[in-house]
Tab-separated table of C-alpha atoms in Angstrom:
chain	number	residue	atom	x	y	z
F	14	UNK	CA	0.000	0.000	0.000
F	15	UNK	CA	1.159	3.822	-0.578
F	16	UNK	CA	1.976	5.329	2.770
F	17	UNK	CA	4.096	8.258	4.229
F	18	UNK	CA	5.964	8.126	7.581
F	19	UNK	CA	7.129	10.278	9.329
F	20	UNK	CA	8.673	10.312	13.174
F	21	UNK	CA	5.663	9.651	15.107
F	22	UNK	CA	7.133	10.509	18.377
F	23	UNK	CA	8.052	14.027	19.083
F	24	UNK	CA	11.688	14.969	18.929
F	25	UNK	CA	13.034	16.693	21.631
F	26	UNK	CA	16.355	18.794	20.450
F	27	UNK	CA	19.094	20.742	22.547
F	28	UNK	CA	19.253	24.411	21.467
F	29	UNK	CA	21.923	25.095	19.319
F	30	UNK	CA	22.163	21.496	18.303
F	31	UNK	CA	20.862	19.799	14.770
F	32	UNK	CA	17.188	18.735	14.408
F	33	UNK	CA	16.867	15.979	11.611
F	34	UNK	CA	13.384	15.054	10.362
F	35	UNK	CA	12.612	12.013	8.466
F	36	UNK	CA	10.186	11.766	5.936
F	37	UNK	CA	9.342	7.850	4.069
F	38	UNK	CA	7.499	7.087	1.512
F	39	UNK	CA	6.661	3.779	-0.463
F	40	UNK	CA	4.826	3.375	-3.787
F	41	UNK	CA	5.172	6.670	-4.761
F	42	UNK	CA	7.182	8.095	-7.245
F	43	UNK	CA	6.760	12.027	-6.525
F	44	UNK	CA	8.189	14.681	-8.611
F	45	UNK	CA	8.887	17.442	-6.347
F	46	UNK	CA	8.403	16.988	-2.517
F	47	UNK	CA	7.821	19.495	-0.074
F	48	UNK	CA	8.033	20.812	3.952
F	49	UNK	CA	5.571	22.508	5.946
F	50	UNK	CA	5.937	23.866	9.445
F	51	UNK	CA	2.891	23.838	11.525
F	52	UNK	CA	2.516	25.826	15.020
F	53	UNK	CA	-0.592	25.161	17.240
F	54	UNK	CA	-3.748	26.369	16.248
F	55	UNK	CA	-2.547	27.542	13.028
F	56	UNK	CA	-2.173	26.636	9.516
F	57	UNK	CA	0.487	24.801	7.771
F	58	UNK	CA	2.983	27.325	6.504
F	59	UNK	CA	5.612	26.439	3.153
F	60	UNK	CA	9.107	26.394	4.154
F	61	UNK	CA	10.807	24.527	0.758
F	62	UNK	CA	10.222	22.472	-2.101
F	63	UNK	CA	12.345	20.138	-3.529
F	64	UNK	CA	12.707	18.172	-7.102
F	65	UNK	CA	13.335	14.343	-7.827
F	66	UNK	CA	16.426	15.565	-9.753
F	67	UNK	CA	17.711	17.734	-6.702
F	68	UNK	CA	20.023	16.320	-3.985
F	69	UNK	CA	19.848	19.392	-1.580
F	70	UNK	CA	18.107	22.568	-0.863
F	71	UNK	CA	18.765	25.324	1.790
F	72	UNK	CA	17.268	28.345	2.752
F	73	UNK	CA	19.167	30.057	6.042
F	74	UNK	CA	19.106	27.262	8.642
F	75	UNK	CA	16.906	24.837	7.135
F	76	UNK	CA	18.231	22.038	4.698
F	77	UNK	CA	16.400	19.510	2.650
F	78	UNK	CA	17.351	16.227	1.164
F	79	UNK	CA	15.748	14.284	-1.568
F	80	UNK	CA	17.019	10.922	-2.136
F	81	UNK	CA	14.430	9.228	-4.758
F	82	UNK	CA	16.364	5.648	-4.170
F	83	UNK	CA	15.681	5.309	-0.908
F	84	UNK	CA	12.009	6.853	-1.050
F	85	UNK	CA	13.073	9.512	2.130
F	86	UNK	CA	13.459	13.160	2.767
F	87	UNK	CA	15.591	14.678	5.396
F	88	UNK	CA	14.984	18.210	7.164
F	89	UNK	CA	17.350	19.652	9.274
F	90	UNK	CA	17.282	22.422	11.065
F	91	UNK	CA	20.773	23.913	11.812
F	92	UNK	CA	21.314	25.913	15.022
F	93	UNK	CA	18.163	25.475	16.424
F	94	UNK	CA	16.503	27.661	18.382
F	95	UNK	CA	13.213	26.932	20.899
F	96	UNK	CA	11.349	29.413	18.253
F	97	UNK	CA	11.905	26.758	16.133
F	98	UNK	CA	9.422	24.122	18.185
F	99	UNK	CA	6.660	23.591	15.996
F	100	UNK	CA	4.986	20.315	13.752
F	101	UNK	CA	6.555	19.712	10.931
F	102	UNK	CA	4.990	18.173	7.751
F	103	UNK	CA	5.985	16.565	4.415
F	104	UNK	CA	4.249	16.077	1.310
F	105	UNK	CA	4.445	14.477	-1.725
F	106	UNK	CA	3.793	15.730	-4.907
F	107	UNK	CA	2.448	14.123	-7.395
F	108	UNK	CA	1.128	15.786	-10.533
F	109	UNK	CA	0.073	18.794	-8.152
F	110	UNK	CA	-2.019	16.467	-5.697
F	111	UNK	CA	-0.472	16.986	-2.416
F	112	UNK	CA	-0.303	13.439	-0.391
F	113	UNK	CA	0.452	14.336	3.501
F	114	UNK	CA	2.458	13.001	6.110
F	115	UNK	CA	1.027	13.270	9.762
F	116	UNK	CA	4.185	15.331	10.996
F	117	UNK	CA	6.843	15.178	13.764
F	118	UNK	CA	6.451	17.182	16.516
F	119	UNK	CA	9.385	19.312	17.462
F	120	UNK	CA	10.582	20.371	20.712
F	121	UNK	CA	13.364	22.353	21.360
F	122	UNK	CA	14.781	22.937	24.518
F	123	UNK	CA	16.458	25.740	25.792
Q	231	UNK	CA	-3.248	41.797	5.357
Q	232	UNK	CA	-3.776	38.420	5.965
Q	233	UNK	CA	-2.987	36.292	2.605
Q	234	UNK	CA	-5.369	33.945	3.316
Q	235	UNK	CA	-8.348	34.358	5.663
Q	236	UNK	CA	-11.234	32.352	6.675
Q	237	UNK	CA	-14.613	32.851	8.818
Q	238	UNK	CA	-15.708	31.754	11.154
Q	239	UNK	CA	-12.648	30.928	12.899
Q	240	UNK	CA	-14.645	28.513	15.428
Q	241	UNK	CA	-17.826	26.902	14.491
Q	242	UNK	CA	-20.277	25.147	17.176
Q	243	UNK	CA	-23.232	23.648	15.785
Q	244	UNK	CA	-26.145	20.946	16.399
Q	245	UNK	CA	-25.924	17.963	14.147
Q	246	UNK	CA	-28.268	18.042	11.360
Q	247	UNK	CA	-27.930	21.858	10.628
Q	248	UNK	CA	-25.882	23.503	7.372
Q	249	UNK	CA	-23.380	26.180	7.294
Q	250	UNK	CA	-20.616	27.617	5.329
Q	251	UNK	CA	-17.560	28.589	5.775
Q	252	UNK	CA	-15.991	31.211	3.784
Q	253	UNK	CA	-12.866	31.367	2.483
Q	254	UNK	CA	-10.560	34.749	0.587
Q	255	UNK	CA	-7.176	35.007	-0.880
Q	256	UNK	CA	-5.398	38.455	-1.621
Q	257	UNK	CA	-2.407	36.787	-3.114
Q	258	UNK	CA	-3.622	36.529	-6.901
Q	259	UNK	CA	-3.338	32.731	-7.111
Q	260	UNK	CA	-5.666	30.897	-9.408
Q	261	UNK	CA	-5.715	27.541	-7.612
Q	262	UNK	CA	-7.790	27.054	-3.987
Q	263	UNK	CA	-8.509	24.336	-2.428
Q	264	UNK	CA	-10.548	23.103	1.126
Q	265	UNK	CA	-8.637	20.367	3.056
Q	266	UNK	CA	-9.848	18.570	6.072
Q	267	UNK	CA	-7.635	18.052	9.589
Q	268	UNK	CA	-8.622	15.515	11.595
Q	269	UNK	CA	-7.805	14.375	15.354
Q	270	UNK	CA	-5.030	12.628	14.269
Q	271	UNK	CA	-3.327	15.641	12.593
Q	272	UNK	CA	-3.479	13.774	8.930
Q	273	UNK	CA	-4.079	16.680	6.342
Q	274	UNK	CA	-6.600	15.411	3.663
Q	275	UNK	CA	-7.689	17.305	0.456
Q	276	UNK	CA	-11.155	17.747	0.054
Q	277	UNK	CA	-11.621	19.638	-3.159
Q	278	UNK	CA	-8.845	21.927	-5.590
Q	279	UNK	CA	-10.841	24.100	-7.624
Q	280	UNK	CA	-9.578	27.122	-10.563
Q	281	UNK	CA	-11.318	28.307	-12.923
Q	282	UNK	CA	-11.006	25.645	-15.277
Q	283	UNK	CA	-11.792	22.357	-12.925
Q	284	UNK	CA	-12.964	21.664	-9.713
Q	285	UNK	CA	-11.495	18.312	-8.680
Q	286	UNK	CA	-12.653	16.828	-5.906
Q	287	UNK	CA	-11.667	14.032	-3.860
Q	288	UNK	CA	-14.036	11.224	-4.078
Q	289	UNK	CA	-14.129	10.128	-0.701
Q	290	UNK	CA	-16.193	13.438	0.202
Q	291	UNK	CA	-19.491	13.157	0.850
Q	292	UNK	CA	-21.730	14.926	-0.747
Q	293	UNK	CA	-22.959	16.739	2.079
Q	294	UNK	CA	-19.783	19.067	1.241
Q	295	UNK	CA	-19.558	21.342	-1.548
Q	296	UNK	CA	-17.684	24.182	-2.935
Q	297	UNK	CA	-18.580	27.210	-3.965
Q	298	UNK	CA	-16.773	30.244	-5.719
Q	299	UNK	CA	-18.310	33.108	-6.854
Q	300	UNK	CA	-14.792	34.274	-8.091
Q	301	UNK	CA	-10.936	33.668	-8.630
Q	302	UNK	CA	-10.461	35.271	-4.653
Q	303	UNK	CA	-12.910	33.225	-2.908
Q	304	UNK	CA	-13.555	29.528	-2.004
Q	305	UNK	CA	-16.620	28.702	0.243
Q	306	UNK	CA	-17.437	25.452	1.718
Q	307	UNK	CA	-20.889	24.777	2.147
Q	308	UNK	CA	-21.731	21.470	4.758
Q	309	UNK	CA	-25.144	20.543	4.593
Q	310	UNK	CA	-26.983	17.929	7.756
Q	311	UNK	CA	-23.920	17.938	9.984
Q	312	UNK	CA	-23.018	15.157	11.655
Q	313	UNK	CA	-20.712	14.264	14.636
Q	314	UNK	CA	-17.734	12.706	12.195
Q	315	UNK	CA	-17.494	15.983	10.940
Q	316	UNK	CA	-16.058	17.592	13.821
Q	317	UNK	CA	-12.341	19.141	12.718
Q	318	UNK	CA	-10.409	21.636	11.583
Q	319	UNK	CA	-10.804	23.152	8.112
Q	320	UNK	CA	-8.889	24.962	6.199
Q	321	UNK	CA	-8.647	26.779	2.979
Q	322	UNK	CA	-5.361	27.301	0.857
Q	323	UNK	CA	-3.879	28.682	-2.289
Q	324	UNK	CA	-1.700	28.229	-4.497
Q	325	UNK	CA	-0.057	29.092	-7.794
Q	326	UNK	CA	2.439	27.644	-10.917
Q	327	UNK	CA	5.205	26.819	-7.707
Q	328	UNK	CA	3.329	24.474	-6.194
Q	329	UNK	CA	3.500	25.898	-2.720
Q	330	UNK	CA	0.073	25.770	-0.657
Q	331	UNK	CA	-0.498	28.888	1.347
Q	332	UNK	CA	-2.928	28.257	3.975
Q	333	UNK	CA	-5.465	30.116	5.974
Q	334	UNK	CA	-5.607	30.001	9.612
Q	335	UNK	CA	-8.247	27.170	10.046
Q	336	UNK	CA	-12.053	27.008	11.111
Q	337	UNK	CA	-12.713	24.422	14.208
Q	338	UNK	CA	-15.882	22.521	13.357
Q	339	UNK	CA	-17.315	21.099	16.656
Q	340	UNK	CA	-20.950	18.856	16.104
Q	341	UNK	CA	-22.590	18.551	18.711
């Protein structure tokens, strides 16, 4: 079956340290894949998209891997700060449907 | 201005009642859509609609249906409420780079 995983547990993070995210997928074959953050009570909000034929995107402290062999996205978030504690999604994209992941919870702590 | 906005931003209701919720975008995009979060967080798409095609997802009942008078504006009308209803909605946008831009949710509670 087609499903999407990602961390189910929340991830609790040092400030200052690394966050990495993982997002799996199986039986999909997505073009362009892409990262939401999500704070309580509020909508998702875009943070990057990346293509099948991309490696690696960054934008400031955030970096995104795409790595189509072994159906998985990383996010990291460099630096982090507790501002940075928040849900944060993945989704596929496929032919402009977006297919969601249930998000990771981060937690950063000070 | 908000790029996205939505009303009402909570909704309490009886089961078996209809009501809308409205749904504006200032950000010139020609693609909106309605999505669905339930309990469990998982974001589902309920309908993408521009002005060429309104596609919805066929797992919507059809108790639920869009409505746009124009390019700006995506309502979501839900006719005889019922309990498995109860969520949080929310309207989005998007244009030709794929990224959703997404209001700030309407909490449906049926009671």
């Amino acid at each position: 079956s087609q499903k999407i995983e990602q961390n189910s547990e929340a991830l609790n993070i040092q400030e200052g340290k690394t966050a990495t995210l993982t997002c799996n997928y199986t039986n999909y074959s997505p073009a362009y894949l892409q990262w939401y953050r999500q704070d309580p009570g509020r909508g998702p909000v875009f943070l990057l998209l990346i293509r099948e034929n991309e490696k690696e995107k960054r934008k400031e402290r955030l970096k995104v891997t795409f790595d189509t062999t072994l159906k998985q996205s990383l996010f990291h978030i460099t630096a982090s700060q507790p501002a940075d504690s928040a849900t944060y999604l993945c989704a596929l994209d496929i032919n402009y449907q977006l297919i969601w992941g249930a998000g990771t919870k981060l937690i950063i702590k000070p | 201005d908000t790029a996205v906005s939505q009303t009402p931003k909570y909704l309490v209701t009886q089961m078996g009642n209809d009501k809308s919720i409205k749904c504006e975008q200032n950000l010139g995009h020609d693609t909106m859509y309605w999505y669905k979060q339930d309990s469990k967080k998982f974001l589902k798409i309920m309908f993408s609609y521009n002005n060429k095609e309104l596609i919805i997802n066929e797992t919507v009942p059809n108790r639920f249906s869009p409505k746009s008078p124009d390019k700006a504006h995506l309502n979501l009308h839900i006719n005889s409420l019922e309990l498995g209803d109860s969520a949080v909605y929310f309207c989005a946008s998007s244009l030709r780079e794929r990224a959703l831009y997404f209001g700030p949710g309407t909490r449906l509670l049926v009671l």
